[in-house]
Amino acid sequence: MVDINRCGIPGRVWTALVLLFLGPAGFPQTQAPDKEILKAVQPGYFMFPIMPGEANSLSGGLGDLRPNHFHAGIDIRTMQREGLDVYAAADGYVSRIAVFTGGYGNVIFIKHPNGLTTVYGHLRELKDTLANYLRSEQYKQQTFEIDLRPAPNQFPVKKGEIVALSGNTGGSGGPHLHFEIRDEKNHLLNPLLFGFQELADEIPPFFERIAIQPLTPGSTVNGQAGRLALTPVRKPNGDYTLPQPVTASGLVGLEVLGFDRANGSPFKNGLSCIEIRLDDQEVFAYNMTNYPNDLTRLINLHMNYGIEQLTGQRFHRCYLADGNTLNLYRTDGRKGRLPLFDGKPHEVTITLYDTFQQASTLRFTVLPEPPASETGPLKPSKLPTRIFYSAEENTLIIRAANFPTAVAPPAVLYADGGESDLPVRYVRANEAYYVVDLRQQLPDSVQIGSAMAALNYRTHVIPGKETAYRDSTVHITFPAGAVYDTLHLAVSHSGNRLDVGQVTVPLNDKIEVDFVPGGPVADPKRTQMYLVSGGRKAYIGGFWKDNRIRFRTQLLGSFQLMTDVNPPTVRLLRKDHEALVATVKDDLSGLDTVRAMVNGAWVLMQYDYKRALIWSDKLDPKKPFEGSVVLEVKDRAGNLTTVTATLPPAPVQPPTDTTATEEKN
Ligand SMILES: [Zn+2]
């Protein structure tokens, strides 16, 4: 018997497959077992879609944490090569063909008789019948990006038939085949549970970092109100431990930065399961065997989104954030939050599993916080007092350095015309810390000794309720579904810059902002909003009406008006009877449209943003390009670059007898 209470999928593939559709005990069931599907998931129903029968390896797995989405399938490595045969995994028909500049790139979907669909992404090219259909539709609609749903059985395929060649199109970081298996409800299933002998994994997952997050303003870890990240140490027996003691009190959450490696691959792939035990009682389990595609954006609640924005590291949060409705968890009544109120030591066990049920375990003891936290004395300083602050969960942590005296004064919080004193919570490294519960008060500014800092908190935005903020300069509307959790909204503006909330808070929907810039805008037509964060500039856009710019954004943070004065740079690399090839680049707003005309007729230009390259793809390859060539490239600020050329008439080909040669081959 297999212990199905374990978080990890039991070792035998068949049991794992049944579990996928029954759900391990205690995990929410996302679907009823279906005879047809159970037949389909018998090993061998699907063949491996590339290099079948050979030892393959992966550079990505189901559920890997990616920007704004869980990874929807497996990434099969192709040894930095493109052009490998891609096979239909089973009988069926092509139900969707699409081309995206980013994301999947060139992709096909095959629907199978049992209702499952397989997906093949980042393809270099499709087999002839599909490629011809795609190209003719692109010409009909005069577009490069396209999303087609051929009729059922318009393009039937047989298991093992070559349907495409592998590539590196779209958002891939190198050549590979992206492969998915979906059910009829558009749930992404873990392809590894379908029994592919081409893949093996005997290497257990590993811990890179863990973090302990105080979850209420009264909670502390190692005496502090802020998040503590630690690097676990691997012991010779393979278990992990922490390099230093941990003390905590209140309500805290655990976060894990962990990965898996599989045979033959240097890549850090994701985890299948995480299980947390407190004093040997399971309090949280995460099990990634399948998930609904339409909820993939909830990854921004599953992981610590703020830390991802600031550091790029994607920690699994092992406690449920408010608003997280994913069916991936089994938790206790506290949703995985650890209650450390009793002043006693507690044993914590974190176990990571990969899909092949290799496991790694970290054990440590959380000791109670020492009773009196330190509030001084400080070493007096002649330097002016400086104030820093950051928000975590509902807690605003204010930190101040340089005091003329040995005792730090209370902070004075100003809000709504009133003021209140806030005593020092603790002193660390000669700095005084003050902790504000943002659920209780939203300070506009803070004064500590002689120093002042603007905090600019304005209002609470509550999930499920439309909220508007207005002042003389800015109107902001949050639709009812915009926030996942109560947002303590800070707003400030100066000149052409507008700050709305913090970049560390995810949004579920776009908000609408209407802003009157404080400074002159010389060229409004080409001036739009950009999100500016840590040296990055992301185009947001916007429309002007009178002196106001209105824009929609699903990101919070610092917005800045910028003027894109330069049209795109276009370098024609090749123009002849056979092909047009050019490099296209834009320095600020980014490319909007590419349009090529030869002798007045629209020509499809393929686009690879990674190489900044466009090249022609003729409808009729035998027909030479002749006459006028016009290439128009526009950026998102409306700047247009037009390149023109003239091609002489193509020399008339002497008639050749090709039939004879073909017969000889
Ligand atoms: Zn992928």
XYZ file of C-alpha atoms and ligand atoms in Angstrom:
666
model
C 0.000 0.000 0.000
C 1.108 3.479 -0.755
C 0.784 6.157 1.868
C -1.340 8.643 -0.014
C -1.236 11.086 2.870
C 2.287 11.907 1.859
C 2.715 15.180 0.052
C 5.001 13.604 -2.505
C 3.626 11.508 -5.325
C 4.258 7.837 -4.523
C 6.964 6.186 -6.557
C 5.016 3.877 -8.808
C 3.951 5.687 -11.930
C 0.577 4.033 -12.256
C -0.448 4.934 -8.712
C 0.773 8.432 -9.401
C -1.435 8.682 -12.442
C -4.493 7.522 -10.579
C -3.628 10.000 -7.860
C -3.381 12.771 -10.406
C -7.028 12.295 -11.245
C -8.303 11.247 -7.845
C -6.213 13.730 -5.964
C -4.121 12.618 -2.978
C -6.225 12.316 0.155
C -6.981 15.673 1.638
C -6.059 17.684 -1.427
C -8.957 19.357 -3.150
C -10.167 17.250 -6.046
C -10.136 19.177 -9.243
C -11.789 16.455 -11.247
C -13.628 13.193 -11.072
C -11.830 10.121 -12.406
C -12.853 9.409 -15.933
C -12.434 5.973 -17.520
C -11.293 7.411 -20.831
C -8.737 9.645 -19.197
C -7.431 6.853 -17.017
C -6.973 4.818 -20.181
C -5.186 7.750 -21.776
C -2.721 8.171 -18.974
C -1.576 4.563 -19.151
C 2.133 4.701 -19.947
C 2.540 4.506 -23.695
C -0.639 6.313 -24.701
C 1.413 9.421 -25.366
C 4.760 9.037 -27.072
C 7.576 11.407 -26.219
C 7.237 14.317 -28.690
C 10.928 14.749 -29.540
C 13.865 12.323 -29.726
C 11.590 9.475 -28.582
C 13.316 6.424 -27.139
C 16.433 8.401 -26.202
C 17.491 9.677 -22.784
C 16.143 13.232 -22.668
C 16.438 15.947 -20.035
C 14.507 19.025 -19.022
C 15.207 22.698 -18.497
C 11.782 23.330 -16.945
C 8.951 21.472 -15.252
C 5.238 21.893 -14.591
C 4.514 24.687 -12.152
C 7.972 26.269 -12.175
C 7.636 29.808 -10.887
C 7.797 32.264 -13.794
C 6.849 35.951 -14.145
C 3.049 36.188 -13.710
C 2.487 32.483 -14.448
C 3.211 28.947 -13.384
C 5.144 27.117 -16.098
C 2.483 25.280 -18.064
C 4.430 22.209 -19.131
C 7.903 20.743 -19.507
C 10.819 22.233 -21.428
C 12.649 19.461 -23.270
C 16.274 20.269 -24.021
C 17.503 20.081 -27.610
C 21.253 20.551 -26.988
C 21.298 24.160 -28.267
C 20.005 22.873 -31.617
C 16.962 23.819 -33.644
C 15.213 21.919 -36.394
C 14.667 18.580 -34.625
C 11.582 16.591 -35.624
C 8.581 17.135 -33.359
C 6.062 14.272 -33.276
C 2.346 14.196 -32.523
C 2.187 12.502 -29.102
C -0.988 10.604 -30.035
C -3.691 10.483 -32.705
C -5.898 13.550 -32.946
C -6.318 16.739 -34.900
C -4.677 20.166 -34.873
C -7.087 22.377 -32.917
C -5.077 25.583 -32.710
C -2.149 27.200 -34.538
C -0.775 30.475 -33.273
C 2.151 32.845 -33.656
C 3.159 35.118 -30.787
C 6.134 37.490 -30.745
C 6.804 36.463 -27.116
C 5.389 33.581 -25.085
C 4.929 30.375 -27.066
C 6.319 31.806 -30.327
C 5.084 29.453 -33.055
C 2.803 26.915 -31.378
C 0.409 24.110 -32.270
C -2.251 22.400 -30.167
C -3.366 18.819 -30.887
C -6.682 17.604 -29.513
C -6.939 13.877 -28.784
C -10.076 11.712 -28.807
C -10.029 11.351 -24.989
C -10.406 15.101 -24.542
C -6.786 15.815 -23.623
C -4.815 18.351 -25.654
C -1.063 18.415 -26.192
C 0.787 21.669 -26.909
C 4.101 22.165 -28.742
C 5.759 25.583 -28.369
C 8.747 27.674 -29.591
C 8.637 25.821 -32.949
C 10.885 26.948 -35.782
C 8.472 25.840 -38.468
C 5.385 23.715 -38.995
C 5.031 20.839 -41.427
C 4.051 21.911 -44.943
C 0.248 21.589 -44.840
C 0.086 23.482 -41.525
C 2.687 26.047 -42.582
C 0.859 26.780 -45.848
C -2.463 27.184 -44.029
C -0.846 29.462 -41.434
C 0.904 31.609 -44.046
C -2.207 32.026 -46.183
C -4.182 33.123 -43.087
C -1.416 35.560 -42.150
C -1.646 37.040 -45.672
C -5.453 37.119 -45.536
C -5.434 38.999 -42.230
C -2.204 40.896 -43.047
C -0.662 40.090 -39.694
C 2.361 38.287 -38.268
C 0.848 37.522 -34.844
C -2.179 35.293 -35.280
C -4.305 32.801 -33.333
C -6.173 30.240 -35.484
C -8.669 27.519 -34.576
C -8.917 25.138 -37.542
C -12.097 23.069 -37.759
C -12.055 19.667 -36.009
C -10.481 17.130 -38.340
C -9.379 19.804 -40.831
C -5.841 18.685 -39.984
C -5.944 15.137 -38.581
C -2.648 13.731 -37.266
C -1.451 10.244 -36.417
C 0.604 9.368 -33.358
C 4.274 9.685 -34.290
C 3.650 11.882 -37.332
C 6.140 14.741 -37.695
C 4.121 17.932 -37.163
C 6.864 20.546 -36.827
C 10.545 21.299 -36.322
C 11.746 22.466 -32.923
C 13.054 25.992 -32.520
C 13.634 28.983 -30.294
C 10.742 31.291 -31.199
C 8.835 33.492 -28.747
C 9.944 33.960 -25.157
C 12.356 31.023 -24.984
C 15.805 31.540 -23.534
C 17.418 29.029 -25.892
C 16.379 26.247 -28.270
C 14.034 23.692 -26.667
C 10.597 22.144 -27.065
C 7.891 23.352 -24.693
C 5.376 20.514 -24.233
C 2.062 20.598 -22.354
C -0.794 18.240 -21.628
C -4.147 19.897 -20.865
C -7.536 18.507 -20.006
C -10.897 19.760 -21.279
C -11.195 22.275 -18.446
C -7.863 23.781 -19.481
C -6.085 22.377 -16.446
C -2.382 21.910 -17.055
C -1.373 18.359 -16.134
C 2.124 17.251 -15.212
C 3.456 15.447 -18.319
C 5.929 13.541 -16.127
C 3.028 11.566 -14.654
C 2.279 10.020 -18.046
C 5.126 7.555 -17.765
C 7.759 8.736 -20.249
C 10.734 6.377 -20.097
C 12.844 9.089 -21.788
C 13.169 10.993 -18.492
C 14.767 10.073 -15.189
C 15.468 11.936 -11.965
C 17.460 10.357 -9.172
C 18.635 13.662 -7.702
C 16.712 15.071 -4.718
C 15.604 18.716 -4.646
C 17.692 21.241 -2.755
C 17.232 24.297 -0.560
C 18.804 27.531 -1.704
C 17.307 29.901 0.867
C 14.472 29.963 3.357
C 12.837 33.016 4.887
C 10.788 33.613 8.003
C 8.240 36.394 7.632
C 6.576 38.040 10.655
C 2.915 38.235 9.642
C 1.547 40.738 12.145
C 2.969 44.031 13.456
C 3.460 42.421 16.871
C 5.442 39.436 15.562
C 9.226 39.237 15.512
C 11.974 36.970 14.193
C 15.430 37.154 15.783
C 14.154 40.193 17.674
C 13.151 42.101 14.549
C 9.910 42.997 12.811
C 11.273 42.371 9.299
C 11.655 39.256 7.171
C 14.702 37.067 7.867
C 16.301 35.068 5.036
C 18.789 32.281 5.772
C 20.851 29.844 3.731
C 20.342 26.236 4.843
C 23.408 24.022 5.137
C 23.475 20.504 3.682
C 24.786 17.888 6.077
C 26.778 14.816 4.896
C 23.666 12.608 5.297
C 21.769 14.823 2.828
C 19.534 16.529 5.389
C 19.621 20.272 5.819
C 19.994 22.455 8.882
C 20.177 26.203 9.562
C 23.541 27.899 10.103
C 22.357 29.903 13.138
C 19.729 29.720 15.870
C 16.343 31.281 15.201
C 14.115 32.958 17.764
C 10.585 34.071 16.987
C 7.298 35.014 18.549
C 3.832 35.817 17.278
C 2.518 34.665 13.929
C 5.134 33.893 11.276
C 5.190 32.381 7.795
C 7.855 30.252 6.146
C 9.080 30.806 2.610
C 11.238 28.448 0.531
C 13.584 29.135 -2.341
C 14.197 25.600 -3.545
C 14.774 23.750 -6.781
C 15.200 20.330 -8.301
C 17.859 18.990 -10.590
C 17.261 15.983 -12.830
C 19.612 13.478 -14.445
C 21.717 14.935 -17.227
C 20.642 18.559 -16.823
C 22.393 21.501 -15.181
C 19.100 23.421 -14.962
C 17.382 24.356 -11.736
C 13.816 23.154 -12.197
C 10.892 23.636 -9.863
C 9.481 21.645 -6.980
C 6.546 19.291 -7.133
C 5.660 19.326 -3.426
C 6.465 21.160 -0.234
C 5.401 19.914 3.158
C 5.717 21.844 6.430
C 5.440 20.251 9.848
C 5.330 22.080 13.170
C 6.122 19.810 16.118
C 5.494 16.883 13.770
C 1.992 18.040 12.789
C 1.499 18.858 9.136
C 0.429 22.514 8.878
C 0.915 23.131 5.175
C 1.395 21.151 1.975
C 1.712 22.356 -1.607
C 1.236 19.810 -4.374
C 1.751 20.792 -8.002
C 0.265 17.986 -10.097
C -2.107 20.168 -12.125
C -3.585 23.654 -12.032
C -6.247 25.655 -13.895
C -4.745 27.827 -16.614
C -7.127 30.714 -15.971
C -5.813 31.111 -12.409
C -2.127 31.083 -13.338
C -1.707 34.763 -12.396
C -2.365 33.818 -8.771
C 1.282 32.808 -8.757
C 1.793 36.380 -7.582
C 0.125 35.356 -4.313
C 1.736 31.918 -4.162
C 5.240 33.339 -4.292
C 6.573 36.359 -2.461
C 5.910 38.847 -5.253
C 7.597 41.757 -3.490
C 10.881 39.873 -3.061
C 10.691 38.769 -6.695
C 10.305 42.386 -7.797
C 13.223 43.528 -5.656
C 15.677 40.625 -6.060
C 14.411 38.324 -8.821
C 14.263 35.411 -6.340
C 11.008 33.458 -6.388
C 10.222 32.116 -2.899
C 7.304 29.727 -2.400
C 5.167 31.129 0.390
C 4.265 28.235 2.683
C 1.217 29.981 4.089
C -1.851 31.090 2.168
C -2.023 34.760 1.335
C -5.470 36.323 1.458
C -7.071 36.042 -1.983
C -5.167 32.882 -2.983
C -7.890 30.557 -4.297
C -5.593 28.011 -5.980
C -6.422 24.369 -5.253
C -2.815 23.391 -4.650
C -2.743 23.305 -0.888
C -3.678 21.317 2.156
C -3.454 23.454 5.283
C -4.537 23.644 8.881
C -7.008 26.226 10.239
C -4.303 28.912 10.269
C -3.576 28.373 6.574
C 0.037 27.484 7.279
C 0.832 30.476 9.500
C 2.882 29.267 12.458
C 1.537 30.308 15.889
C 4.473 30.941 18.206
C 2.729 32.454 21.208
C 3.484 30.012 24.014
C 7.110 30.933 24.757
C 8.258 27.356 24.088
C 10.692 25.954 21.505
C 9.106 24.465 18.385
C 10.438 21.987 15.847
C 10.006 22.889 12.188
C 10.421 20.380 9.353
C 10.335 21.401 5.692
C 10.388 18.633 3.079
C 10.749 19.260 -0.643
C 9.770 16.646 -3.234
C 10.305 16.362 -6.964
C 7.865 14.550 -9.256
C 9.860 11.324 -8.905
C 9.424 11.547 -5.119
C 13.029 12.274 -4.346
C 12.967 14.325 -1.149
C 15.133 16.668 0.924
C 14.398 17.740 4.471
C 15.370 20.774 6.532
C 14.899 20.591 10.318
C 15.392 23.377 12.806
C 14.199 24.601 16.175
C 12.537 27.975 16.671
C 13.390 29.210 20.157
C 11.249 31.742 22.036
C 12.337 35.388 21.831
C 14.214 36.607 24.923
C 11.690 38.536 27.073
C 13.114 42.086 26.988
C 14.017 43.462 23.600
C 16.753 46.024 23.590
C 15.878 49.731 23.157
C 19.201 51.415 23.784
C 21.537 53.001 24.483
C 22.598 54.552 21.175
C 26.013 55.980 20.417
C 25.355 59.753 20.056
C 26.145 61.192 16.633
C 26.685 64.715 15.285
C 25.311 63.735 11.847
C 21.750 64.703 10.959
C 19.158 62.051 11.791
C 18.139 59.956 8.780
C 14.863 58.057 8.299
C 14.269 54.913 6.199
C 11.090 52.892 5.902
C 9.633 49.796 4.237
C 6.293 48.002 4.327
C 5.893 44.230 4.761
C 2.396 42.739 4.925
C 0.416 45.138 7.186
C 3.513 46.410 8.939
C 5.372 49.640 8.245
C 8.880 49.426 9.632
C 10.535 52.814 10.186
C 14.260 52.862 10.901
C 16.250 55.911 11.993
C 20.001 56.474 12.307
C 22.153 59.206 13.935
C 20.822 60.675 17.162
C 22.442 63.431 19.239
C 21.502 61.591 22.440
C 21.830 58.056 23.827
C 18.067 57.567 23.846
C 16.000 57.796 20.669
C 12.897 59.958 20.967
C 9.476 58.601 20.068
C 8.456 59.041 16.454
C 5.629 61.490 15.762
C 3.148 60.268 13.142
C 1.013 62.812 11.325
C -2.272 61.754 9.775
C -5.524 63.534 8.928
C -4.457 66.724 10.722
C -3.734 64.831 13.941
C -0.518 63.503 15.434
C 0.443 60.611 17.654
C 3.584 59.409 19.386
C 5.105 56.030 18.589
C 7.772 54.666 20.977
C 10.942 52.928 19.808
C 10.225 49.195 19.402
C 13.866 48.058 19.445
C 17.426 49.106 18.660
C 19.727 47.158 16.326
C 23.177 48.126 15.040
C 22.874 51.614 16.525
C 19.595 52.291 14.709
C 16.144 52.786 16.253
C 13.154 50.873 14.866
C 9.494 51.951 15.024
C 6.653 49.672 13.927
C 3.311 50.929 12.557
C 0.231 48.747 12.120
C -1.118 50.048 8.815
C -4.501 48.484 9.506
C -4.824 50.928 12.411
C -3.383 54.109 10.955
C -2.198 55.500 7.624
C 0.393 58.159 8.381
C 1.001 60.996 5.957
C 4.441 61.722 7.405
C 6.732 60.943 10.309
C 9.030 63.112 12.420
C 11.872 61.652 14.456
C 13.926 64.216 16.377
C 14.796 66.901 13.861
C 14.182 64.716 10.778
C 10.952 64.481 8.753
C 9.949 61.922 6.114
C 6.873 61.895 3.886
C 5.072 58.529 3.919
C 2.081 59.648 1.828
C -0.426 57.015 2.933
C -3.878 58.060 1.679
C -6.481 55.337 1.853
C -7.240 51.627 2.172
C -8.231 49.770 -0.988
C -10.397 46.804 -0.043
C -10.841 43.696 -2.249
C -14.248 43.355 -3.871
C -15.025 47.053 -3.574
C -14.386 49.757 -6.174
C -12.208 52.450 -4.640
C -11.351 55.892 -5.947
C -8.655 58.248 -4.749
C -8.711 61.901 -5.866
C -6.734 65.011 -5.248
C -6.267 68.115 -7.382
C -3.634 66.401 -9.533
C -4.529 62.740 -9.767
C -7.624 60.534 -9.951
C -7.081 56.814 -9.416
C -9.798 54.188 -9.772
C -9.358 50.645 -8.460
C -12.075 48.360 -9.900
C -13.594 45.885 -7.443
C -11.297 43.051 -8.554
C -8.048 45.015 -8.660
C -6.495 44.090 -5.311
C -6.047 40.621 -3.837
C -5.731 41.889 -0.293
C -6.272 45.187 1.513
C -3.873 47.693 -0.006
C -2.546 50.529 2.149
C -2.279 53.038 -0.664
C 0.423 55.684 -0.733
C 0.233 58.363 -3.449
C 2.596 61.240 -4.143
C 3.598 63.326 -7.128
C 6.207 65.836 -8.098
C 6.597 67.402 -11.541
C 6.228 64.678 -14.159
C 6.577 61.862 -11.667
C 3.746 60.024 -9.934
C 4.073 57.359 -7.228
C 1.120 55.008 -6.757
C 1.633 52.328 -4.113
C 4.733 50.135 -4.075
C 6.183 47.983 -6.851
C 6.166 45.099 -4.354
C 2.357 44.725 -4.334
C 0.708 42.649 -7.112
C -2.562 43.654 -8.772
C -5.189 41.303 -10.171
C -6.656 43.837 -12.591
C -5.777 47.128 -14.210
C -6.347 50.400 -12.404
C -7.160 53.657 -14.178
C -5.098 56.755 -13.515
C -5.758 60.321 -14.628
C -2.845 62.672 -13.972
C -2.070 66.366 -14.526
C 1.711 66.685 -14.671
C 3.246 69.447 -12.577
C 5.922 70.288 -15.137
C 5.723 71.407 -18.747
C 5.266 68.732 -21.397
C 6.837 69.920 -24.640
C 5.612 67.231 -26.999
C 2.577 65.458 -25.511
C 1.983 63.346 -28.628
C 5.217 61.473 -28.064
C 5.140 61.688 -24.264
C 3.698 58.782 -22.330
C 3.922 57.043 -18.995
C 6.702 54.647 -18.047
C 7.127 52.606 -14.902
C 10.572 53.306 -13.503
C 11.963 50.778 -11.063
C 15.522 49.853 -10.184
C 16.968 51.203 -13.444
C 14.239 49.513 -15.511
C 11.905 51.516 -17.700
C 8.687 49.793 -18.758
C 6.349 51.389 -21.282
C 2.863 51.939 -19.872
C 1.353 54.328 -22.455
C -1.576 56.679 -22.011
C -3.821 59.128 -23.854
C -3.901 62.900 -23.487
C -7.027 64.929 -23.060
C -6.462 68.639 -22.463
C -3.557 68.704 -20.019
C -4.308 65.348 -18.431
C -2.869 61.970 -19.310
C -5.051 58.929 -18.691
C -3.479 55.477 -18.479
C -4.240 51.975 -17.273
C -1.736 49.852 -15.401
C -1.559 46.508 -13.675
C 1.675 47.511 -11.969
C 2.152 49.772 -8.978
C 5.211 51.881 -8.317
C 6.899 55.000 -9.669
C 5.583 56.383 -12.928
C 7.416 58.965 -14.971
C 6.412 60.849 -18.115
C 9.026 60.412 -20.808
C 9.235 61.594 -24.386
C 10.286 59.157 -27.094
C 11.921 61.501 -29.590
C 13.699 58.915 -31.730
C 11.959 56.865 -34.399
C 12.935 53.176 -34.670
C 16.271 52.332 -36.249
C 15.852 50.181 -39.352
C 18.842 48.672 -41.186
C 18.056 46.910 -44.419
C 20.465 43.954 -44.563
C 19.136 42.423 -47.722
C 16.785 43.491 -50.504
C 16.627 41.464 -53.699
C 14.230 39.363 -55.740
C 14.286 36.628 -53.113
C 14.098 38.316 -49.735
C 13.915 41.393 -47.549
C 15.859 41.261 -44.298
C 16.342 44.082 -41.776
C 17.243 44.783 -38.181
C 14.706 46.878 -36.248
C 15.264 48.550 -32.890
C 13.654 51.214 -30.763
C 15.366 53.039 -27.919
C 12.451 53.738 -25.573
C 8.772 52.973 -26.162
C 9.393 49.810 -28.183
C 8.189 48.567 -31.553
C 4.504 48.810 -32.325
C 4.027 47.802 -35.962
C 6.106 46.566 -38.896
C 4.643 46.839 -42.376
C 6.308 45.819 -45.623
C 4.889 46.465 -49.097
C 6.401 45.329 -52.393
C 4.889 46.841 -55.500
C 1.852 47.835 -53.455
C 1.240 44.324 -52.069
C 1.511 43.451 -48.351
C 4.394 41.120 -47.483
C 4.566 38.964 -44.329
C 7.625 39.799 -42.243
C 8.697 37.252 -39.654
C 9.972 38.897 -36.455
C 12.440 37.623 -33.867
C 12.672 40.209 -31.073
C 15.654 38.436 -29.525
C 17.751 39.107 -32.632
C 15.857 42.355 -33.470
C 15.461 40.816 -36.916
C 12.663 40.846 -39.484
C 12.637 38.833 -42.711
C 10.167 38.295 -45.520
C 8.084 35.159 -45.937
C 6.552 35.093 -49.440
C 3.090 33.802 -50.148
C 4.367 32.489 -53.477
C 8.070 31.654 -53.117
C 8.507 31.436 -56.885
C 7.344 35.000 -57.525
C 10.316 37.430 -57.378
C 10.134 40.751 -55.505
C 10.103 43.561 -58.071
C 9.417 47.290 -58.109
C 8.915 49.561 -55.129
C 9.802 48.375 -51.635
C 8.354 50.276 -48.663
C 9.185 49.240 -45.113
C 7.359 51.133 -42.343
C 8.328 50.591 -38.703
C 6.457 52.466 -35.977
C 7.193 52.696 -32.262
C 4.541 52.918 -29.558
C 4.967 56.687 -29.277
C 3.918 56.960 -32.935
C 7.369 57.677 -34.376
C 7.610 56.238 -37.870
C 10.639 55.137 -39.861
C 10.081 54.516 -43.565
C 12.706 52.830 -45.719
C 12.136 52.715 -49.460
C 13.982 51.002 -52.275
C 13.389 49.962 -55.856
C 14.060 46.495 -57.182
C 14.659 46.095 -60.902
C 12.507 43.614 -62.796
C 13.712 40.043 -62.283
C 15.449 38.528 -65.302
C 13.176 36.111 -67.110
C 14.218 32.543 -66.195
C 15.015 30.421 -69.216
C 12.614 27.477 -69.168
C 14.397 24.458 -67.670
C 13.408 20.860 -67.754
C 13.294 20.069 -64.038
C 11.151 16.977 -64.375
C 13.991 14.902 -65.682
C 16.321 15.762 -62.774
C 13.669 15.073 -60.205
C 13.040 11.663 -61.671
C 16.700 10.776 -61.376
C 16.723 11.507 -57.629
Zn 8.281 26.106 -21.423
